[in-house]
Amino acid sequence: MVARIVAGRANPELAGRIAAALASPLVPVQFETFPDGELRPAVGEVRGEDVYLVQPTGPPVSENLVELLLLLDACRRAGADRVSAVVPYFGYARQDRRGTPGEAVGARMAADVITAAGADRVIVVDPHTLALEAMFGVPVEMLSAVALLAGAVRPALPEDAVVIAPDLGALKLARRFSALLGMGFGVVSKHRLSGATVRAEELVGDVAGRSVLIVDDMISTGATIEAAMSVVRAHGAEPYVTVAASHGLFVGPAAQRLQRPGLRRLVVTDSTVHREGGGLPLSTESIAGLLADAIGRLHNSQPLDGLLIPT
Ligand code: R5P
């Protein structure tokens, strides 16, 4: 018996690549939308199967989340033996604590509803917060695309390049890139002013006269990367910067913000379908092989050594 792949509509191309890598044809799914906007998906035959439902919850985040929930429920009711939610980009992960007493904790809410809808396991790639694991009562496999991204940027970087975290939250990520690439690292101090604006001025690390690789888990509006580029330039870095991020959402003003002569190369994965990356020096590394490898091993009850985010 093979692992069965069900594709939501958030990233059917990625699901197709995973299915092809596993030589397991996609399970047919029908989607019907009622006039009031209600969605009614129906999955094909999955009774007794080990199902992997591929649905990253990128933009539109809430719509894709609801579609994930309905598909989980459909698979469960169709008699699947086990259903794993494959959510390479996990929306709401940034809401992992309350900033003010009146806020919701979106990550926990998303974890609760995904579990309630029937996920036996969740597979994510470089989530914004590792605390996600503790928010779920079911196993969460946290895969990493860092080795893939580091391999993609390595040929274009000189040996004395510096890996820069654009904020404190990305420091561990920067250390992983720096260990893989054998380069030093530094960090920019960033303050978020709103969902789409940030302020960054200070830098810990030496970038004067050196090439810089800025790394982050995700690019949304581009504010964080834009600010980090200005800071490293102000501290004397080489004018051309490379950027690597696991998830490229490119929403709102991202394309305009990042269309700067100083951005030499921007590498992201295909975890989401890029909306506005056009015009950028963008290349995409596919995580289909990583996910297919993980799914194949989980299906055969083998360990995920070498695929997970190191602890
Ligand atoms: C936040 O801390 C994340 O790691 C990213 O830095 C952030 O979400 C990117 O968003 P934006 O591109 O809108 O600055």
Tab-separated table of C-alpha atoms and ligand atoms in Angstrom:
chain	number	residue	atom	x	y	z
A	1	MET	CA	0.000	0.000	0.000
A	2	VAL	CA	1.286	3.490	-0.835
A	3	ALA	CA	0.790	6.808	0.923
A	4	ARG	CA	-2.174	8.624	-0.648
A	5	ILE	CA	-1.857	12.323	-1.455
A	6	VAL	CA	-4.851	14.660	-1.327
A	7	ALA	CA	-4.357	18.184	-2.698
A	8	GLY	CA	-6.175	21.224	-1.412
A	9	ARG	CA	-6.295	24.239	-3.716
A	10	ALA	CA	-3.682	26.316	-1.889
A	11	ASN	CA	-0.762	24.738	-3.751
A	12	PRO	CA	-1.839	21.925	-6.078
A	13	GLU	CA	1.433	22.174	-8.021
A	14	LEU	CA	3.450	21.259	-4.930
A	15	ALA	CA	1.042	18.425	-4.119
A	16	GLY	CA	1.414	17.161	-7.699
A	17	ARG	CA	5.219	17.189	-7.408
A	18	ILE	CA	5.040	15.261	-4.135
A	19	ALA	CA	2.649	12.722	-5.634
A	20	ALA	CA	4.918	12.314	-8.678
A	21	ALA	CA	7.975	11.795	-6.458
A	22	LEU	CA	6.099	9.102	-4.551
A	23	ALA	CA	4.610	7.573	-7.726
A	24	SER	CA	1.233	7.828	-6.008
A	25	PRO	CA	-1.540	9.387	-8.131
A	26	LEU	CA	-3.414	12.250	-6.467
A	27	VAL	CA	-6.713	11.276	-4.871
A	28	PRO	CA	-9.481	13.017	-6.859
A	29	VAL	CA	-11.200	15.853	-4.989
A	30	GLN	CA	-14.271	17.802	-6.044
A	31	PHE	CA	-14.890	21.323	-4.837
A	32	GLU	CA	-18.247	22.993	-4.924
A	33	THR	CA	-18.875	26.514	-3.689
A	34	PHE	CA	-22.411	27.474	-2.734
A	35	PRO	CA	-23.747	30.887	-3.816
A	36	ASP	CA	-23.224	32.230	-0.279
A	37	GLY	CA	-19.551	31.253	-0.381
A	38	GLU	CA	-19.758	28.029	1.623
A	39	LEU	CA	-17.298	25.431	0.388
A	40	ARG	CA	-18.208	21.757	-0.013
A	41	PRO	CA	-15.268	19.516	-0.928
A	42	ALA	CA	-15.635	15.791	-1.535
A	43	VAL	CA	-12.673	13.382	-1.608
A	44	GLY	CA	-12.427	10.178	-3.612
A	45	GLU	CA	-11.898	6.692	-2.195
A	46	VAL	CA	-9.510	6.760	0.790
A	47	ARG	CA	-11.050	4.092	3.045
A	48	GLY	CA	-8.367	2.373	5.087
A	49	GLU	CA	-5.611	4.526	3.548
A	50	ASP	CA	-2.696	6.482	5.016
A	51	VAL	CA	-3.587	9.957	3.705
A	52	TYR	CA	-1.358	13.050	3.418
A	53	LEU	CA	-3.390	16.179	2.829
A	54	VAL	CA	-1.272	18.960	1.275
A	55	GLN	CA	-2.637	22.410	2.078
A	56	PRO	CA	-0.275	25.239	3.100
A	57	THR	CA	-2.198	28.021	4.815
A	58	GLY	CA	-0.669	30.972	2.967
A	59	PRO	CA	-2.731	33.863	1.587
A	60	PRO	CA	-5.693	33.941	1.716
A	61	VAL	CA	-4.772	32.415	5.086
A	62	SER	CA	-8.197	31.987	6.670
A	63	GLU	CA	-9.787	30.641	3.472
A	64	ASN	CA	-7.033	28.090	3.053
A	65	LEU	CA	-7.300	27.122	6.711
A	66	VAL	CA	-11.046	26.471	6.431
A	67	GLU	CA	-10.469	24.433	3.265
A	68	LEU	CA	-7.867	22.389	5.154
A	69	LEU	CA	-10.371	21.749	7.960
A	70	LEU	CA	-13.135	20.666	5.590
A	71	LEU	CA	-10.767	18.346	3.705
A	72	LEU	CA	-9.537	16.797	6.963
A	73	ASP	CA	-13.112	16.155	7.990
A	74	ALA	CA	-13.938	14.735	4.559
A	75	CYS	CA	-10.972	12.317	4.692
A	76	ARG	CA	-11.830	11.227	8.206
A	77	ARG	CA	-15.499	10.621	7.344
A	78	ALA	CA	-14.473	8.790	4.162
A	79	GLY	CA	-12.803	6.203	6.384
A	80	ALA	CA	-9.103	7.074	6.014
A	81	ASP	CA	-7.026	5.075	8.439
A	82	ARG	CA	-4.715	7.962	9.270
A	83	VAL	CA	-4.732	11.566	8.059
A	84	SER	CA	-1.642	13.776	8.168
A	85	ALA	CA	-2.043	17.489	7.522
A	86	VAL	CA	0.890	18.616	5.355
A	87	VAL	CA	1.030	22.363	5.968
A	88	PRO	CA	4.453	23.435	4.691
A	89	TYR	CA	3.687	27.098	5.370
A	90	PHE	CA	1.680	27.330	8.592
A	91	GLY	CA	-0.350	30.553	8.685
A	92	TYR	CA	-1.123	32.095	12.082
A	93	ALA	CA	2.193	30.766	13.471
A	94	ARG	CA	3.309	34.361	14.100
A	95	GLN	CA	0.507	34.743	16.637
A	96	ASP	CA	2.157	32.538	19.231
A	97	ARG	CA	1.546	34.837	22.197
A	98	ARG	CA	-0.526	37.869	23.057
A	99	GLY	CA	1.033	41.262	22.422
A	100	THR	CA	-1.803	42.978	24.309
A	101	PRO	CA	-4.322	41.455	26.753
A	102	GLY	CA	-7.172	41.698	24.238
A	103	GLU	CA	-5.512	39.649	21.486
A	104	ALA	CA	-6.161	36.051	20.459
A	105	VAL	CA	-3.379	33.473	20.250
A	106	GLY	CA	-3.941	32.595	16.605
A	107	ALA	CA	-1.381	29.784	16.452
A	108	ARG	CA	-3.072	27.921	19.283
A	109	MET	CA	-6.506	28.474	17.728
A	110	ALA	CA	-5.265	27.078	14.402
A	111	ALA	CA	-3.729	24.070	16.174
A	112	ASP	CA	-6.964	23.370	18.036
A	113	VAL	CA	-9.208	23.442	14.976
A	114	ILE	CA	-6.821	21.361	12.842
A	115	THR	CA	-6.764	18.714	15.551
A	116	ALA	CA	-10.527	18.861	16.035
A	117	ALA	CA	-11.054	18.411	12.283
A	118	GLY	CA	-9.256	15.081	12.417
A	119	ALA	CA	-5.493	15.484	11.834
A	120	ASP	CA	-3.550	12.583	13.349
A	121	ARG	CA	-0.277	14.318	12.625
A	122	VAL	CA	0.914	17.639	11.226
A	123	ILE	CA	3.913	18.174	8.945
A	124	VAL	CA	5.312	21.702	8.644
A	125	VAL	CA	8.434	23.266	7.143
A	126	ASP	CA	10.426	25.914	9.042
A	127	PRO	CA	7.437	27.301	10.960
A	128	HIS	CA	7.737	30.779	12.403
A	129	THR	CA	7.671	29.381	15.924
A	130	LEU	CA	8.943	26.073	17.233
A	131	ALA	CA	6.370	26.483	20.016
A	132	LEU	CA	3.888	25.137	17.473
A	133	GLU	CA	4.794	21.634	18.574
A	134	ALA	CA	3.559	22.272	22.104
A	135	MET	CA	0.329	23.804	20.820
A	136	PHE	CA	-0.764	20.514	19.264
A	137	GLY	CA	-1.815	17.385	21.112
A	138	VAL	CA	-0.863	15.298	18.039
A	139	PRO	CA	2.692	14.834	16.702
A	140	VAL	CA	4.128	17.739	14.703
A	141	GLU	CA	7.010	16.962	12.356
A	142	MET	CA	9.039	20.112	11.748
A	143	LEU	CA	11.014	19.708	8.544
A	144	SER	CA	13.705	22.131	7.476
A	145	ALA	CA	14.432	23.619	4.063
A	146	VAL	CA	17.598	25.319	5.332
A	147	ALA	CA	19.997	22.782	3.788
A	148	LEU	CA	18.206	23.155	0.445
A	149	LEU	CA	18.367	26.960	0.570
A	150	ALA	CA	21.979	27.020	1.772
A	151	GLY	CA	22.964	24.745	-1.110
A	152	ALA	CA	21.216	27.098	-3.545
A	153	VAL	CA	22.940	30.292	-2.370
A	154	ARG	CA	26.392	28.840	-1.625
A	155	PRO	CA	27.861	29.078	-5.172
A	156	ALA	CA	27.175	32.834	-5.409
A	157	LEU	CA	28.668	33.779	-2.031
A	158	PRO	CA	32.324	34.486	-1.263
A	159	GLU	CA	33.857	32.619	1.691
A	160	ASP	CA	33.997	35.704	3.894
A	161	ALA	CA	30.277	36.494	3.453
A	162	VAL	CA	28.237	37.079	6.616
A	163	VAL	CA	24.842	35.564	7.394
A	164	ILE	CA	22.494	38.148	8.872
A	165	ALA	CA	19.317	37.539	10.856
A	166	PRO	CA	16.964	40.472	10.160
A	167	ASP	CA	15.569	40.224	13.699
A	168	LEU	CA	16.211	38.373	16.946
A	169	GLY	CA	13.594	35.757	16.079
A	170	ALA	CA	15.687	34.660	13.089
A	171	LEU	CA	18.926	34.294	15.055
A	172	LYS	CA	18.781	30.502	15.396
A	173	LEU	CA	17.983	30.243	11.699
A	174	ALA	CA	21.011	32.421	10.871
A	175	ARG	CA	23.203	30.203	13.034
A	176	ARG	CA	22.046	27.131	11.134
A	177	PHE	CA	22.848	28.776	7.785
A	178	SER	CA	26.199	29.959	9.120
A	179	ALA	CA	27.084	26.445	10.356
A	180	LEU	CA	26.160	24.875	7.018
A	181	LEU	CA	27.973	27.532	4.970
A	182	GLY	CA	30.955	27.939	7.298
A	183	MET	CA	30.361	31.700	7.546
A	184	GLY	CA	30.064	34.160	10.413
A	185	PHE	CA	26.727	35.604	11.414
A	186	GLY	CA	25.174	38.716	12.863
A	187	VAL	CA	21.777	40.118	13.747
A	188	VAL	CA	19.776	43.273	13.118
A	189	SER	CA	17.626	44.684	15.875
A	190	LYS	CA	14.085	45.161	14.509
A	191	HIS	CA	10.962	46.650	16.054
A	192	ARG	CA	7.624	45.942	14.437
A	193	LEU	CA	5.488	49.080	14.244
A	194	SER	CA	2.495	47.442	12.514
A	195	GLY	CA	1.688	44.389	10.400
A	196	ALA	CA	3.317	46.033	7.394
A	197	THR	CA	5.954	48.366	8.858
A	198	VAL	CA	9.094	47.842	10.919
A	199	ARG	CA	11.996	49.935	12.196
A	200	ALA	CA	15.547	48.616	12.270
A	201	GLU	CA	18.765	50.514	12.949
A	202	GLU	CA	21.222	48.553	15.046
A	203	LEU	CA	23.393	45.658	13.951
A	204	VAL	CA	25.429	43.185	15.978
A	205	GLY	CA	28.188	41.761	13.786
A	206	ASP	CA	30.783	43.007	11.319
A	207	VAL	CA	29.650	43.423	7.715
A	208	ALA	CA	32.002	46.212	6.579
A	209	GLY	CA	33.263	45.438	3.065
A	210	ARG	CA	31.682	41.991	3.074
A	211	SER	CA	28.916	40.276	1.134
A	212	VAL	CA	25.768	39.592	3.110
A	213	LEU	CA	23.233	36.779	3.097
A	214	ILE	CA	20.025	37.799	4.903
A	215	VAL	CA	17.922	34.841	6.039
A	216	ASP	CA	14.396	34.640	7.423
A	217	ASP	CA	11.649	32.084	7.861
A	218	MET	CA	9.269	34.084	5.673
A	219	ILE	CA	8.818	37.198	3.581
A	220	SER	CA	5.382	38.749	3.783
A	221	THR	CA	5.246	42.475	2.959
A	222	GLY	CA	9.024	42.698	2.523
A	223	ALA	CA	9.357	45.282	5.321
A	224	THR	CA	11.776	43.179	7.372
A	225	ILE	CA	14.130	42.419	4.501
A	226	GLU	CA	13.988	45.994	3.197
A	227	ALA	CA	14.917	47.326	6.635
A	228	ALA	CA	17.728	44.798	7.105
A	229	MET	CA	19.167	45.680	3.693
A	230	SER	CA	19.276	49.361	4.671
A	231	VAL	CA	20.969	48.549	7.984
A	232	VAL	CA	23.720	46.376	6.491
A	233	ARG	CA	24.350	48.998	3.793
A	234	ALA	CA	24.594	51.684	6.467
A	235	HIS	CA	27.196	49.516	8.219
A	236	GLY	CA	29.356	49.298	5.115
A	237	ALA	CA	28.381	45.929	3.629
A	238	GLU	CA	29.036	45.200	-0.042
A	239	PRO	CA	26.232	46.758	-2.104
A	240	TYR	CA	24.821	43.457	-3.370
A	241	VAL	CA	22.822	41.379	-0.925
A	242	THR	CA	21.489	37.808	-1.219
A	243	VAL	CA	18.290	36.856	0.606
A	244	ALA	CA	17.027	33.361	1.461
A	245	ALA	CA	13.694	32.610	3.116
A	246	SER	CA	11.720	29.395	3.460
A	247	HIS	CA	8.373	30.970	2.619
A	248	GLY	CA	7.788	33.741	0.082
A	249	LEU	CA	4.307	35.192	0.455
A	250	PHE	CA	5.081	38.524	-1.251
A	251	VAL	CA	1.892	40.282	-0.231
A	252	GLY	CA	0.969	43.976	-0.497
A	253	PRO	CA	3.969	46.179	-1.245
A	254	ALA	CA	6.553	43.351	-1.153
A	255	ALA	CA	7.514	43.476	-4.823
A	256	GLN	CA	8.024	47.269	-4.808
A	257	ARG	CA	9.921	47.159	-1.522
A	258	LEU	CA	12.298	44.486	-2.691
A	259	GLN	CA	12.856	45.829	-6.203
A	260	ARG	CA	16.074	47.519	-5.179
A	261	PRO	CA	19.315	47.524	-7.137
A	262	GLY	CA	21.086	46.119	-4.061
A	263	LEU	CA	19.126	42.864	-4.080
A	264	ARG	CA	21.200	40.458	-6.156
A	265	ARG	CA	19.410	37.205	-5.483
A	266	LEU	CA	16.284	36.134	-3.624
A	267	VAL	CA	15.718	32.431	-2.985
A	268	VAL	CA	12.540	30.961	-1.498
A	269	THR	CA	10.823	27.571	-1.656
A	270	ASP	CA	7.625	26.533	-3.392
A	271	SER	CA	5.816	26.104	-0.042
A	272	THR	CA	3.276	28.668	-1.220
A	273	VAL	CA	2.244	29.932	-4.632
A	274	HIS	CA	4.002	33.291	-4.957
A	275	ARG	CA	1.599	36.061	-5.581
A	276	GLU	CA	3.669	39.101	-6.484
A	277	GLY	CA	7.240	37.931	-6.848
A	278	GLY	CA	7.364	39.023	-10.511
A	279	GLY	CA	10.152	41.426	-11.423
A	280	LEU	CA	12.362	40.294	-8.535
A	281	PRO	CA	15.642	38.357	-8.942
A	282	LEU	CA	13.708	35.406	-7.573
A	283	SER	CA	14.513	31.721	-7.755
A	284	THR	CA	12.466	28.939	-6.210
A	285	GLU	CA	13.756	25.731	-4.693
A	286	SER	CA	11.210	22.937	-4.519
A	287	ILE	CA	10.539	21.237	-1.205
A	288	ALA	CA	8.604	18.456	-2.962
A	289	GLY	CA	11.556	16.057	-2.582
A	290	LEU	CA	11.912	16.880	1.112
A	291	LEU	CA	8.200	16.347	1.735
A	292	ALA	CA	8.031	13.191	-0.384
A	293	ASP	CA	11.016	11.777	1.515
A	294	ALA	CA	9.354	12.573	4.861
A	295	ILE	CA	5.986	11.158	3.790
A	296	GLY	CA	7.609	7.994	2.430
A	297	ARG	CA	9.449	7.466	5.698
A	298	LEU	CA	6.424	8.177	7.896
A	299	HIS	CA	4.313	5.840	5.808
A	300	ASN	CA	6.891	3.116	6.378
A	301	SER	CA	7.370	3.989	10.072
A	302	GLN	CA	10.965	5.100	9.542
A	303	PRO	CA	12.718	7.927	11.408
A	304	LEU	CA	13.049	11.391	9.882
A	305	ASP	CA	16.758	11.751	10.654
A	306	GLY	CA	18.376	14.548	8.691
A	307	LEU	CA	15.055	16.086	7.567
A	308	LEU	CA	13.998	17.808	10.782
A	309	ILE	CA	14.914	21.168	12.279
A	310	PRO	CA	17.822	20.364	14.611
A	311	THR	CA	16.963	20.772	18.277
B	1	R5P	C1	8.609	37.847	11.815
B	1	R5P	O1	9.252	37.942	12.809
B	1	R5P	C2	9.002	36.923	10.664
B	1	R5P	O2	10.073	36.110	11.002
B	1	R5P	C3	9.317	37.698	9.424
B	1	R5P	O3	10.480	38.471	9.636
B	1	R5P	C4	8.184	38.609	9.072
B	1	R5P	O4	6.960	37.954	9.236
B	1	R5P	C5	8.290	39.073	7.659
B	1	R5P	O5	7.213	39.908	7.394
B	1	R5P	P1	7.406	41.176	6.481
B	1	R5P	O6	7.980	40.693	5.167
B	1	R5P	O7	6.032	41.741	6.338
B	1	R5P	O8	8.316	42.105	7.194
